[in-house]
């Protein structure tokens, strides 16, 4: 693994070998660009869908009543010695950790092995100007730690808030819907959505509504922290570089931390448990068309390129190998709309086990056929471009009992910490979980600040002593 140096500050400067950037020696990103999703803009492209965003008015603030496990209180001002912290990994977990530590006055260096930052939520632009994505990422209204991070770095205006509905596209173009729009939030809005949906049979409607009404969510209305306890109880490199710091944070995914942790550390049950977590393969497919695939009402309108047309939201389906997808040219027009082209469908195949061994051309063909079965009106549209991104181990495979093996951010090694969506926190393996893990890792480091600074002094003294002894030994050998 080639180690790339990345300095974390108000703006990030990424130093890369020439060959990794096609002759360019450096690439600079601001924090706002780093957490960029798709931004609203007064200078938007002609005929692209109008967009706007206001997190304050459109997203509920969970921080006021949320359990501490879901949204920790703001940290107290750090009064201890300034620390130098090395973070391995520039995904959301690593960046979240860095922002928290920088806010507390520490010095932070981030190390990344890829030519771009963002980890599994990162993207890059190919030579033809196409945005290649690592997956389809959705910001749910409960992601308050992530929204908090975006506000900190000035990226909160980059989100496009959609209607709180789950639209299902069934085979043949039949549409079903779960409409969560209601006067109150969980669980009442969910009960209403399941009771009124046209996607389920009456028996399934009642069964889902009852399950939601009797879930720990109900207790959360009056005892949020008690409800979280109930939920937790359900599971009863090719080049090397020496990095010196007061604390080290491994902000990796499951396969990354397995490669990074020394094998002798497996003697600790803490680290050995990590090897019991198994990653799930995920395949992300993008398809560009010369018309509008999700425009179901007006066939003629779906063939023109003068104006974007179709469904502006995250879409679901029970009738394809991909369960969720979106037309990015409509949902996120700032980056994906092109005036001379149509839909850019992005679908996620997860778990992607059956697709991993297949060549990209065959994957594209299979997905294309399934898209046409969902949208018969798209027959005749030409697919003009495609992309396939395979991640062998993305999220860890969730199953009953696996939560017990998720490690804490604080490890048995005093100056070594973890961050990542797979680590122990009260969200699933997700963007919000990654962000929350960074907050928790930073809190542990600040709590241990005095000890870490003293530990560094002891280690430096030991190193100096070893060098002196080595020098004395060399002199004696010379005399002999």
Tab-separated table of C-alpha atoms in Angstrom:
chain	number	residue	atom	x	y	z
A	1	UNK	CA	0.000	0.000	0.000
A	2	UNK	CA	1.455	3.356	-0.974
A	3	UNK	CA	1.138	5.884	1.799
A	4	UNK	CA	0.076	9.349	0.675
A	5	UNK	CA	0.592	12.295	2.985
A	6	UNK	CA	-2.355	14.555	3.551
A	7	UNK	CA	-2.282	17.579	5.855
A	8	UNK	CA	-5.567	18.378	7.601
A	9	UNK	CA	-6.216	22.068	8.172
A	10	UNK	CA	-8.753	24.672	7.097
A	11	UNK	CA	-7.987	23.499	3.593
A	12	UNK	CA	-6.536	20.117	2.721
A	13	UNK	CA	-3.475	19.842	0.515
A	14	UNK	CA	-2.991	16.418	-0.975
A	15	UNK	CA	0.527	15.543	-2.133
A	16	UNK	CA	0.520	12.807	-4.760
A	17	UNK	CA	3.082	11.108	-6.976
A	18	UNK	CA	3.029	12.521	-10.525
A	19	UNK	CA	1.811	9.328	-12.150
A	20	UNK	CA	-1.281	9.238	-9.940
A	21	UNK	CA	-2.565	12.531	-11.274
A	22	UNK	CA	-1.447	12.310	-14.868
A	23	UNK	CA	1.484	14.688	-14.463
A	24	UNK	CA	0.047	16.977	-11.798
A	25	UNK	CA	1.985	16.982	-8.560
A	26	UNK	CA	-0.670	18.224	-6.162
A	27	UNK	CA	-4.388	18.604	-5.751
A	28	UNK	CA	-6.066	20.984	-3.323
A	29	UNK	CA	-9.528	20.519	-1.784
A	30	UNK	CA	-11.410	22.786	0.591
A	31	UNK	CA	-13.482	21.230	3.358
A	32	UNK	CA	-16.618	22.397	1.536
A	33	UNK	CA	-15.627	20.561	-1.642
A	34	UNK	CA	-14.592	17.584	0.439
A	35	UNK	CA	-18.086	17.060	1.861
A	36	UNK	CA	-19.754	18.143	-1.374
A	37	UNK	CA	-22.909	16.261	-2.316
A	38	UNK	CA	-24.746	18.291	-4.910
A	39	UNK	CA	-25.157	21.954	-4.224
A	40	UNK	CA	-27.914	24.396	-4.928
A	41	UNK	CA	-26.702	27.243	-7.091
A	42	UNK	CA	-28.006	30.521	-8.388
A	43	UNK	CA	-25.982	29.908	-11.543
A	44	UNK	CA	-27.422	26.481	-12.229
A	45	UNK	CA	-27.260	24.921	-15.638
A	46	UNK	CA	-29.963	25.857	-18.114
A	47	UNK	CA	-33.090	23.697	-17.954
A	48	UNK	CA	-31.767	21.691	-14.996
A	49	UNK	CA	-34.340	21.122	-12.219
A	50	UNK	CA	-34.570	24.003	-9.761
A	51	UNK	CA	-32.999	23.127	-6.417
A	52	UNK	CA	-32.975	24.627	-2.962
A	53	UNK	CA	-31.968	23.612	0.511
A	54	UNK	CA	-32.565	24.762	4.049
A	55	UNK	CA	-31.610	22.279	6.745
A	56	UNK	CA	-33.045	24.461	9.498
A	57	UNK	CA	-36.574	24.393	8.092
A	58	UNK	CA	-36.662	21.000	6.359
A	59	UNK	CA	-34.740	18.658	8.666
A	60	UNK	CA	-35.711	18.016	12.283
A	61	UNK	CA	-33.080	18.787	14.916
A	62	UNK	CA	-32.601	15.536	16.797
A	63	UNK	CA	-29.856	17.039	18.931
A	64	UNK	CA	-32.427	18.492	21.349
A	65	UNK	CA	-34.098	15.220	22.409
A	66	UNK	CA	-31.891	12.490	20.996
A	67	UNK	CA	-30.349	9.804	23.231
A	68	UNK	CA	-26.718	10.602	24.059
A	69	UNK	CA	-25.646	7.507	22.163
A	70	UNK	CA	-27.126	8.905	18.947
A	71	UNK	CA	-26.106	12.542	19.406
A	72	UNK	CA	-23.506	13.240	22.100
A	73	UNK	CA	-23.553	16.635	23.823
A	74	UNK	CA	-21.052	19.205	22.594
A	75	UNK	CA	-17.598	18.524	24.065
A	76	UNK	CA	-16.169	20.767	26.766
A	77	UNK	CA	-13.231	22.951	25.789
A	78	UNK	CA	-10.012	20.930	25.946
A	79	UNK	CA	-7.539	22.280	28.521
A	80	UNK	CA	-4.791	19.659	28.303
A	81	UNK	CA	-1.512	19.560	26.364
A	82	UNK	CA	-1.643	19.997	22.594
A	83	UNK	CA	-1.310	16.632	20.866
A	84	UNK	CA	-0.073	15.547	17.479
A	85	UNK	CA	-2.498	12.991	16.054
A	86	UNK	CA	-1.947	10.810	12.981
A	87	UNK	CA	-5.103	9.560	11.274
A	88	UNK	CA	-4.960	6.733	8.744
A	89	UNK	CA	-7.848	7.063	6.289
A	90	UNK	CA	-9.608	10.098	4.807
A	91	UNK	CA	-13.149	8.738	4.732
A	92	UNK	CA	-15.964	10.300	6.730
A	93	UNK	CA	-14.745	8.717	9.980
A	94	UNK	CA	-11.225	10.077	9.539
A	95	UNK	CA	-12.441	13.526	8.518
A	96	UNK	CA	-14.943	13.682	11.364
A	97	UNK	CA	-12.201	12.775	13.845
A	98	UNK	CA	-9.891	15.404	12.329
A	99	UNK	CA	-12.458	18.215	12.511
A	100	UNK	CA	-13.240	17.457	16.160
A	101	UNK	CA	-9.550	17.362	17.125
A	102	UNK	CA	-8.716	20.534	15.185
A	103	UNK	CA	-11.570	22.317	16.955
A	104	UNK	CA	-9.939	21.341	20.253
A	105	UNK	CA	-6.593	22.819	19.186
A	106	UNK	CA	-4.670	19.670	18.301
A	107	UNK	CA	-2.361	19.128	15.323
A	108	UNK	CA	-3.652	16.543	12.851
A	109	UNK	CA	-2.082	14.711	9.925
A	110	UNK	CA	-4.184	12.407	7.729
A	111	UNK	CA	-2.649	9.605	5.663
A	112	UNK	CA	-4.466	8.193	2.622
A	113	UNK	CA	-3.491	5.465	0.154
A	114	UNK	CA	-5.850	6.484	-2.668
A	115	UNK	CA	-5.541	9.317	-5.160
A	116	UNK	CA	-8.743	10.903	-3.833
A	117	UNK	CA	-10.307	11.565	-0.465
A	118	UNK	CA	-13.694	10.621	0.967
A	119	UNK	CA	-13.300	6.852	1.266
A	120	UNK	CA	-16.498	5.001	0.407
A	121	UNK	CA	-18.351	8.308	-0.029
A	122	UNK	CA	-15.665	9.673	-2.346
A	123	UNK	CA	-15.866	10.178	-6.082
A	124	UNK	CA	-13.599	11.213	-8.920
A	125	UNK	CA	-13.979	12.604	-12.428
A	126	UNK	CA	-12.742	10.562	-15.382
A	127	UNK	CA	-11.078	11.961	-18.514
A	128	UNK	CA	-14.487	12.496	-20.179
A	129	UNK	CA	-15.821	14.525	-17.274
A	130	UNK	CA	-18.005	11.762	-15.809
A	131	UNK	CA	-18.340	11.566	-12.026
A	132	UNK	CA	-17.468	8.028	-10.908
A	133	UNK	CA	-19.190	7.215	-7.632
A	134	UNK	CA	-18.329	4.658	-4.933
A	135	UNK	CA	-22.023	4.110	-4.161
A	136	UNK	CA	-25.442	5.720	-3.881
A	137	UNK	CA	-25.393	7.802	-0.708
A	138	UNK	CA	-28.563	9.115	0.905
A	139	UNK	CA	-28.691	11.624	3.746
A	140	UNK	CA	-31.607	10.649	5.980
A	141	UNK	CA	-33.270	13.227	8.225
A	142	UNK	CA	-31.916	11.558	11.369
A	143	UNK	CA	-28.267	12.038	10.311
A	144	UNK	CA	-27.744	14.940	12.689
A	145	UNK	CA	-24.081	14.192	13.420
A	146	UNK	CA	-23.378	14.360	9.693
A	147	UNK	CA	-25.410	17.576	9.317
A	148	UNK	CA	-23.498	19.031	12.278
A	149	UNK	CA	-20.201	18.204	10.563
A	150	UNK	CA	-21.359	19.742	7.287
A	151	UNK	CA	-22.384	22.937	9.077
A	152	UNK	CA	-18.985	23.100	10.790
A	153	UNK	CA	-17.158	23.103	7.463
A	154	UNK	CA	-19.667	25.250	5.571
A	155	UNK	CA	-21.110	22.485	3.403
A	156	UNK	CA	-24.680	22.430	4.749
A	157	UNK	CA	-25.980	24.373	1.740
A	158	UNK	CA	-24.832	21.563	-0.562
A	159	UNK	CA	-27.696	19.227	0.336
A	160	UNK	CA	-30.867	18.896	-1.724
A	161	UNK	CA	-33.742	17.973	0.585
A	162	UNK	CA	-36.371	15.687	-0.977
A	163	UNK	CA	-39.930	14.811	0.027
A	164	UNK	CA	-40.115	12.176	2.774
A	165	UNK	CA	-41.649	9.478	0.595
A	166	UNK	CA	-40.409	6.067	-0.507
A	167	UNK	CA	-41.406	5.518	-4.132
A	168	UNK	CA	-41.443	1.905	-5.351
A	169	UNK	CA	-41.094	1.095	-9.039
A	170	UNK	CA	-42.611	-2.307	-9.700
A	171	UNK	CA	-42.227	-4.413	-12.816
A	172	UNK	CA	-44.061	-2.907	-15.757
A	173	UNK	CA	-43.806	0.635	-14.440
A	174	UNK	CA	-46.401	0.277	-11.671
A	175	UNK	CA	-45.764	2.754	-8.838
A	176	UNK	CA	-46.278	2.204	-5.108
A	177	UNK	CA	-45.494	4.597	-2.305
A	178	UNK	CA	-44.809	4.850	1.418
A	179	UNK	CA	-45.639	8.436	2.359
A	180	UNK	CA	-44.026	9.433	5.667
A	181	UNK	CA	-45.163	13.044	5.506
A	182	UNK	CA	-47.141	13.643	8.704
A	183	UNK	CA	-47.600	16.189	11.474
A	184	UNK	CA	-45.393	14.212	13.883
A	185	UNK	CA	-42.326	12.026	13.522
A	186	UNK	CA	-41.512	8.434	14.508
A	187	UNK	CA	-43.239	6.165	15.118
A	188	UNK	CA	-46.577	7.766	14.158
A	189	UNK	CA	-45.491	8.870	10.701
A	190	UNK	CA	-44.298	5.310	9.997
A	191	UNK	CA	-47.556	3.748	11.168
A	192	UNK	CA	-49.468	6.163	8.932
A	193	UNK	CA	-47.183	5.382	5.980
A	194	UNK	CA	-47.662	1.601	6.276
A	195	UNK	CA	-51.425	1.794	6.851
A	196	UNK	CA	-52.029	4.014	3.812
A	197	UNK	CA	-49.549	2.552	1.320
A	198	UNK	CA	-50.662	0.975	-1.945
A	199	UNK	CA	-47.445	-1.074	-2.120
A	200	UNK	CA	-48.569	-3.732	0.400
A	201	UNK	CA	-51.536	-6.046	0.841
A	202	UNK	CA	-53.874	-5.252	3.750
A	203	UNK	CA	-52.447	-8.050	5.921
A	204	UNK	CA	-48.893	-6.794	5.373
A	205	UNK	CA	-49.972	-3.238	6.116
A	206	UNK	CA	-51.357	-4.191	9.522
A	207	UNK	CA	-48.416	-6.477	10.358
A	208	UNK	CA	-45.866	-3.753	9.602
A	209	UNK	CA	-47.823	-1.068	11.448
A	210	UNK	CA	-48.152	-3.304	14.551
A	211	UNK	CA	-44.445	-4.200	14.440
A	212	UNK	CA	-43.538	-0.514	14.290
A	213	UNK	CA	-45.970	0.406	17.069
A	214	UNK	CA	-44.515	-2.243	19.413
A	215	UNK	CA	-40.848	-1.568	18.602
A	216	UNK	CA	-38.357	0.173	20.937
A	217	UNK	CA	-39.099	3.350	18.976
A	218	UNK	CA	-42.276	3.794	21.033
A	219	UNK	CA	-40.367	3.751	24.316
A	220	UNK	CA	-38.020	6.323	22.800
A	221	UNK	CA	-40.865	8.877	22.868
A	222	UNK	CA	-40.634	9.077	26.673
A	223	UNK	CA	-37.306	7.383	27.481
A	224	UNK	CA	-34.838	7.738	24.581
A	225	UNK	CA	-31.809	6.365	26.425
A	226	UNK	CA	-33.800	3.404	27.765
A	227	UNK	CA	-34.969	2.588	24.247
A	228	UNK	CA	-31.369	2.571	23.020
A	229	UNK	CA	-30.436	0.130	25.815
A	230	UNK	CA	-33.232	-2.169	24.632
A	231	UNK	CA	-31.895	-2.063	21.078
A	232	UNK	CA	-28.299	-2.722	22.175
A	233	UNK	CA	-29.445	-5.716	24.228
A	234	UNK	CA	-30.911	-7.379	21.114
A	235	UNK	CA	-27.462	-8.789	20.364
A	236	UNK	CA	-26.517	-9.743	23.822
A	237	UNK	CA	1.960	-1.869	1.891
A	238	UNK	CA	4.520	-1.631	-0.870
A	239	UNK	CA	6.224	1.412	0.722
A	240	UNK	CA	6.667	2.079	4.417
A	241	UNK	CA	6.890	5.323	6.301
A	242	UNK	CA	7.535	5.776	10.021
A	243	UNK	CA	5.036	8.210	11.497
A	244	UNK	CA	5.527	9.645	14.980
A	245	UNK	CA	2.636	11.163	16.898
A	246	UNK	CA	1.095	11.308	20.363
A	247	UNK	CA	-1.933	9.334	19.205
A	248	UNK	CA	-2.809	7.217	16.184
A	249	UNK	CA	-6.293	6.742	14.750
A	250	UNK	CA	-7.055	3.958	12.292
A	251	UNK	CA	-10.072	5.323	10.410
A	252	UNK	CA	-10.419	2.348	8.082
A	253	UNK	CA	-13.144	-0.009	6.930
A	254	UNK	CA	-13.251	-3.671	7.979
A	255	UNK	CA	-10.751	-5.028	5.401
A	256	UNK	CA	-8.504	-2.005	5.970
A	257	UNK	CA	-8.212	-2.466	9.728
A	258	UNK	CA	-7.533	-6.179	9.263
A	259	UNK	CA	-4.573	-5.341	7.038
A	260	UNK	CA	-3.316	-2.632	9.370
A	261	UNK	CA	-3.429	-4.367	12.772
A	262	UNK	CA	-0.274	-6.389	13.551
A	263	UNK	CA	-0.984	-10.119	13.743
A	264	UNK	CA	0.470	-10.326	17.267
A	265	UNK	CA	-2.282	-8.002	18.478
A	266	UNK	CA	-4.800	-10.771	17.877
A	267	UNK	CA	-3.824	-12.109	21.295
A	268	UNK	CA	-6.226	-9.489	22.611
A	269	UNK	CA	-9.873	-10.525	22.256
A	270	UNK	CA	-10.620	-6.898	21.352
A	271	UNK	CA	-8.665	-7.126	18.085
A	272	UNK	CA	-9.432	-10.789	17.437
A	273	UNK	CA	-13.162	-9.982	17.370
A	274	UNK	CA	-12.595	-7.645	14.405
A	275	UNK	CA	-11.663	-10.674	12.279
A	276	UNK	CA	-15.139	-12.085	12.931
A	277	UNK	CA	-16.684	-9.178	11.017
A	278	UNK	CA	-17.076	-9.971	7.327
A	279	UNK	CA	-17.433	-7.333	4.634
A	280	UNK	CA	-20.249	-7.341	2.085
A	281	UNK	CA	-19.368	-6.836	-1.601
A	282	UNK	CA	-21.136	-3.901	-3.226
A	283	UNK	CA	-21.365	-3.124	-6.941
A	284	UNK	CA	-22.342	0.367	-8.096
A	285	UNK	CA	-23.532	0.751	-11.688
A	286	UNK	CA	-24.134	4.023	-13.548
A	287	UNK	CA	-26.031	4.159	-16.847
A	288	UNK	CA	-26.386	7.294	-18.999
A	289	UNK	CA	-29.187	7.522	-21.604
A	290	UNK	CA	-30.179	9.849	-24.430
A	291	UNK	CA	-33.587	10.422	-22.851
A	292	UNK	CA	-35.442	10.364	-19.528
A	293	UNK	CA	-35.912	6.833	-18.188
A	294	UNK	CA	-38.113	7.642	-15.170
A	295	UNK	CA	-40.565	9.840	-17.110
A	296	UNK	CA	-43.554	7.477	-17.167
A	297	UNK	CA	-46.442	9.802	-17.985
A	298	UNK	CA	-45.408	11.447	-21.265
A	299	UNK	CA	-43.530	9.303	-23.785
A	300	UNK	CA	-42.798	12.229	-26.089
A	301	UNK	CA	-41.448	14.297	-23.189
A	302	UNK	CA	-39.082	11.460	-22.227
A	303	UNK	CA	-37.428	11.666	-25.664
A	304	UNK	CA	-36.539	15.374	-25.633
A	305	UNK	CA	-33.371	16.843	-24.107
A	306	UNK	CA	-34.505	20.440	-23.675
A	307	UNK	CA	-35.712	19.908	-20.115
A	308	UNK	CA	-35.090	17.295	-17.417
A	309	UNK	CA	-38.084	15.032	-16.786
A	310	UNK	CA	-38.780	12.170	-14.404
A	311	UNK	CA	-38.897	11.183	-10.726
A	312	UNK	CA	-36.930	13.443	-8.389
A	313	UNK	CA	-36.244	11.209	-5.387
A	314	UNK	CA	-34.621	8.035	-4.166
A	315	UNK	CA	-36.435	5.086	-5.740
A	316	UNK	CA	-36.950	1.526	-4.519
A	317	UNK	CA	-37.945	-1.702	-6.213
A	318	UNK	CA	-38.738	-5.289	-5.117
A	319	UNK	CA	-38.427	-6.554	-8.701
A	320	UNK	CA	-34.709	-6.146	-9.491
A	321	UNK	CA	-31.354	-7.160	-8.077
A	322	UNK	CA	-30.825	-3.546	-7.007
A	323	UNK	CA	-33.205	-2.470	-4.241
A	324	UNK	CA	-32.635	1.279	-4.476
A	325	UNK	CA	-31.569	3.671	-7.216
A	326	UNK	CA	-31.940	7.241	-8.458
A	327	UNK	CA	-31.681	9.366	-11.574
A	328	UNK	CA	-28.786	11.611	-10.543
A	329	UNK	CA	-29.333	13.972	-13.476
A	330	UNK	CA	-32.613	14.931	-11.789
A	331	UNK	CA	-31.906	14.470	-8.065
A	332	UNK	CA	-28.429	16.069	-8.109
A	333	UNK	CA	-28.321	18.235	-11.232
A	334	UNK	CA	-25.355	20.439	-10.306
A	335	UNK	CA	-22.889	17.654	-11.039
A	336	UNK	CA	-24.827	15.169	-13.148
A	337	UNK	CA	-27.211	17.057	-15.445
A	338	UNK	CA	-25.944	17.583	-18.981
A	339	UNK	CA	-27.851	19.673	-21.495
A	340	UNK	CA	-27.089	17.277	-24.362
A	341	UNK	CA	-27.907	14.045	-22.494
A	342	UNK	CA	-30.673	12.487	-20.423
A	343	UNK	CA	-30.962	10.266	-17.356
A	344	UNK	CA	-27.969	9.106	-15.342
A	345	UNK	CA	-29.261	6.126	-13.393
A	346	UNK	CA	-27.185	4.939	-10.458
A	347	UNK	CA	-28.076	1.578	-8.952
A	348	UNK	CA	-26.506	-0.356	-6.083
A	349	UNK	CA	-26.234	-4.129	-6.065
A	350	UNK	CA	-25.888	-5.224	-2.442
A	351	UNK	CA	-24.969	-7.777	-1.460
A	352	UNK	CA	-23.155	-7.990	-4.764
A	353	UNK	CA	-21.751	-11.516	-4.389
A	354	UNK	CA	-23.283	-12.925	-7.616
A	355	UNK	CA	-22.014	-9.961	-9.658
A	356	UNK	CA	-18.429	-9.684	-8.391
A	357	UNK	CA	-16.928	-12.368	-10.688
A	358	UNK	CA	-18.774	-11.115	-13.795
A	359	UNK	CA	-17.082	-8.852	-16.381
A	360	UNK	CA	-18.303	-5.266	-16.363
A	361	UNK	CA	-19.999	-5.595	-19.758
A	362	UNK	CA	-22.162	-8.455	-18.521
A	363	UNK	CA	-23.071	-6.561	-15.345
A	364	UNK	CA	-24.127	-3.532	-17.388
A	365	UNK	CA	-26.218	-5.723	-19.704
A	366	UNK	CA	-28.022	-7.430	-16.807
A	367	UNK	CA	-28.771	-4.151	-15.055
A	368	UNK	CA	-29.904	-2.511	-18.296
A	369	UNK	CA	-32.424	-5.293	-18.914
A	370	UNK	CA	-33.797	-4.968	-15.376
A	371	UNK	CA	-34.157	-1.199	-15.797
A	372	UNK	CA	-36.194	-1.718	-18.952
A	373	UNK	CA	-38.438	-4.226	-17.151
A	374	UNK	CA	-39.212	-1.538	-14.551
A	375	UNK	CA	-39.607	1.240	-17.133
A	376	UNK	CA	-41.095	-0.229	-20.350
A	377	UNK	CA	-41.455	3.325	-21.662
A	378	UNK	CA	-37.642	3.496	-21.794
A	379	UNK	CA	-37.555	0.871	-24.569
A	380	UNK	CA	-35.841	2.494	-27.511
A	381	UNK	CA	-33.670	4.885	-25.501
A	382	UNK	CA	-29.973	4.503	-26.215
A	383	UNK	CA	-27.558	3.850	-23.376
A	384	UNK	CA	-24.656	6.189	-24.157
A	385	UNK	CA	-22.262	5.510	-21.260
A	386	UNK	CA	-21.821	3.165	-18.312
A	387	UNK	CA	-19.605	2.667	-15.295
A	388	UNK	CA	-19.109	-0.219	-12.853
A	389	UNK	CA	-17.373	0.118	-9.485
A	390	UNK	CA	-16.799	-3.035	-7.427
A	391	UNK	CA	-15.936	-2.899	-3.733
A	392	UNK	CA	-15.005	-6.373	-2.527
A	393	UNK	CA	-15.763	-5.637	1.131
A	394	UNK	CA	-17.797	-2.543	1.823
A	395	UNK	CA	-20.146	-2.580	4.808
A	396	UNK	CA	-19.782	-5.387	7.305
A	397	UNK	CA	-22.347	-8.170	6.934
A	398	UNK	CA	-24.953	-7.532	9.614
A	399	UNK	CA	-26.498	-10.581	11.255
A	400	UNK	CA	-27.900	-11.448	14.706
A	401	UNK	CA	-25.090	-11.458	17.252
A	402	UNK	CA	-22.530	-9.640	15.079
A	403	UNK	CA	-22.962	-6.340	16.945
A	404	UNK	CA	-21.039	-7.849	19.876
A	405	UNK	CA	-17.882	-7.982	17.765
A	406	UNK	CA	-17.887	-4.300	16.830
A	407	UNK	CA	-14.872	-2.723	18.592
A	408	UNK	CA	-14.896	0.389	20.742
A	409	UNK	CA	-12.936	3.419	19.524
A	410	UNK	CA	-10.610	3.069	22.538
A	411	UNK	CA	-8.307	0.047	22.225
A	412	UNK	CA	-6.044	-1.895	24.621
A	413	UNK	CA	-3.080	-0.058	23.050
A	414	UNK	CA	-2.975	3.224	24.973
A	415	UNK	CA	-2.145	5.552	22.078
A	416	UNK	CA	-4.002	3.671	19.315
A	417	UNK	CA	-7.662	4.455	18.564
A	418	UNK	CA	-10.229	3.359	15.995
A	419	UNK	CA	-12.817	5.218	13.940
A	420	UNK	CA	-15.127	3.858	11.286
A	421	UNK	CA	-18.763	3.060	10.694
A	422	UNK	CA	-18.153	-0.565	11.722
A	423	UNK	CA	-16.960	0.441	15.216
A	424	UNK	CA	-19.300	0.480	18.206
A	425	UNK	CA	-21.811	3.303	18.097
A	426	UNK	CA	-25.589	3.385	18.055
A	427	UNK	CA	-26.034	3.594	14.295
A	428	UNK	CA	-25.638	0.882	11.707
A	429	UNK	CA	-22.683	0.830	9.299
A	430	UNK	CA	-23.520	4.123	7.558
A	431	UNK	CA	-22.365	7.681	6.876
A	432	UNK	CA	-23.940	8.805	10.146
A	433	UNK	CA	-22.249	5.956	12.001
A	434	UNK	CA	-18.880	6.928	10.527
A	435	UNK	CA	-19.345	10.563	11.563
A	436	UNK	CA	-20.445	9.609	15.082
A	437	UNK	CA	-17.468	7.256	15.474
A	438	UNK	CA	-15.177	10.185	14.713
A	439	UNK	CA	-16.764	12.256	17.471
A	440	UNK	CA	-16.337	9.375	19.917
A	441	UNK	CA	-12.712	8.759	18.922
A	442	UNK	CA	-11.906	12.444	19.403
A	443	UNK	CA	-13.569	12.423	22.825
A	444	UNK	CA	-11.455	9.454	23.949
A	445	UNK	CA	-8.262	11.159	22.760
A	446	UNK	CA	-9.083	14.399	24.584
A	447	UNK	CA	-9.940	12.472	27.753
A	448	UNK	CA	-6.496	10.829	27.576
A	449	UNK	CA	-4.565	13.974	26.578
A	450	UNK	CA	-2.301	14.247	29.628
A	451	UNK	CA	-1.541	10.526	29.630
A	452	UNK	CA	-0.768	10.531	25.896
A	453	UNK	CA	1.621	13.472	26.181
A	454	UNK	CA	3.422	11.781	29.092
A	455	UNK	CA	3.553	8.484	27.195
A	456	UNK	CA	5.201	10.240	24.235
A	457	UNK	CA	7.855	11.728	26.532
A	458	UNK	CA	8.569	8.284	28.019
A	459	UNK	CA	8.875	6.694	24.577
A	460	UNK	CA	11.175	9.471	23.347
A	461	UNK	CA	13.356	8.986	26.444
A	462	UNK	CA	13.508	5.225	25.798
A	463	UNK	CA	14.461	5.842	22.156
A	464	UNK	CA	17.219	8.256	23.174
A	465	UNK	CA	18.519	5.772	25.732
A	466	UNK	CA	18.574	3.015	23.117
A	467	UNK	CA	20.522	5.233	20.727
A	468	UNK	CA	23.090	6.020	23.416
A	469	UNK	CA	23.534	2.337	24.227
A	470	UNK	CA	23.843	1.540	20.536
A	471	UNK	CA	26.512	4.202	20.099
A	472	UNK	CA	28.455	2.937	23.133
A	473	UNK	CA	28.290	-0.605	21.773
A	474	UNK	CA	29.634	0.567	18.407
A	475	UNK	CA	32.558	2.351	20.114
A	476	UNK	CA	33.494	-0.748	22.072
A	477	UNK	CA	33.497	-2.843	18.932
A	478	UNK	CA	35.705	-0.295	17.231
A	479	UNK	CA	38.273	-0.466	20.065
A	480	UNK	CA	38.299	-4.242	19.900
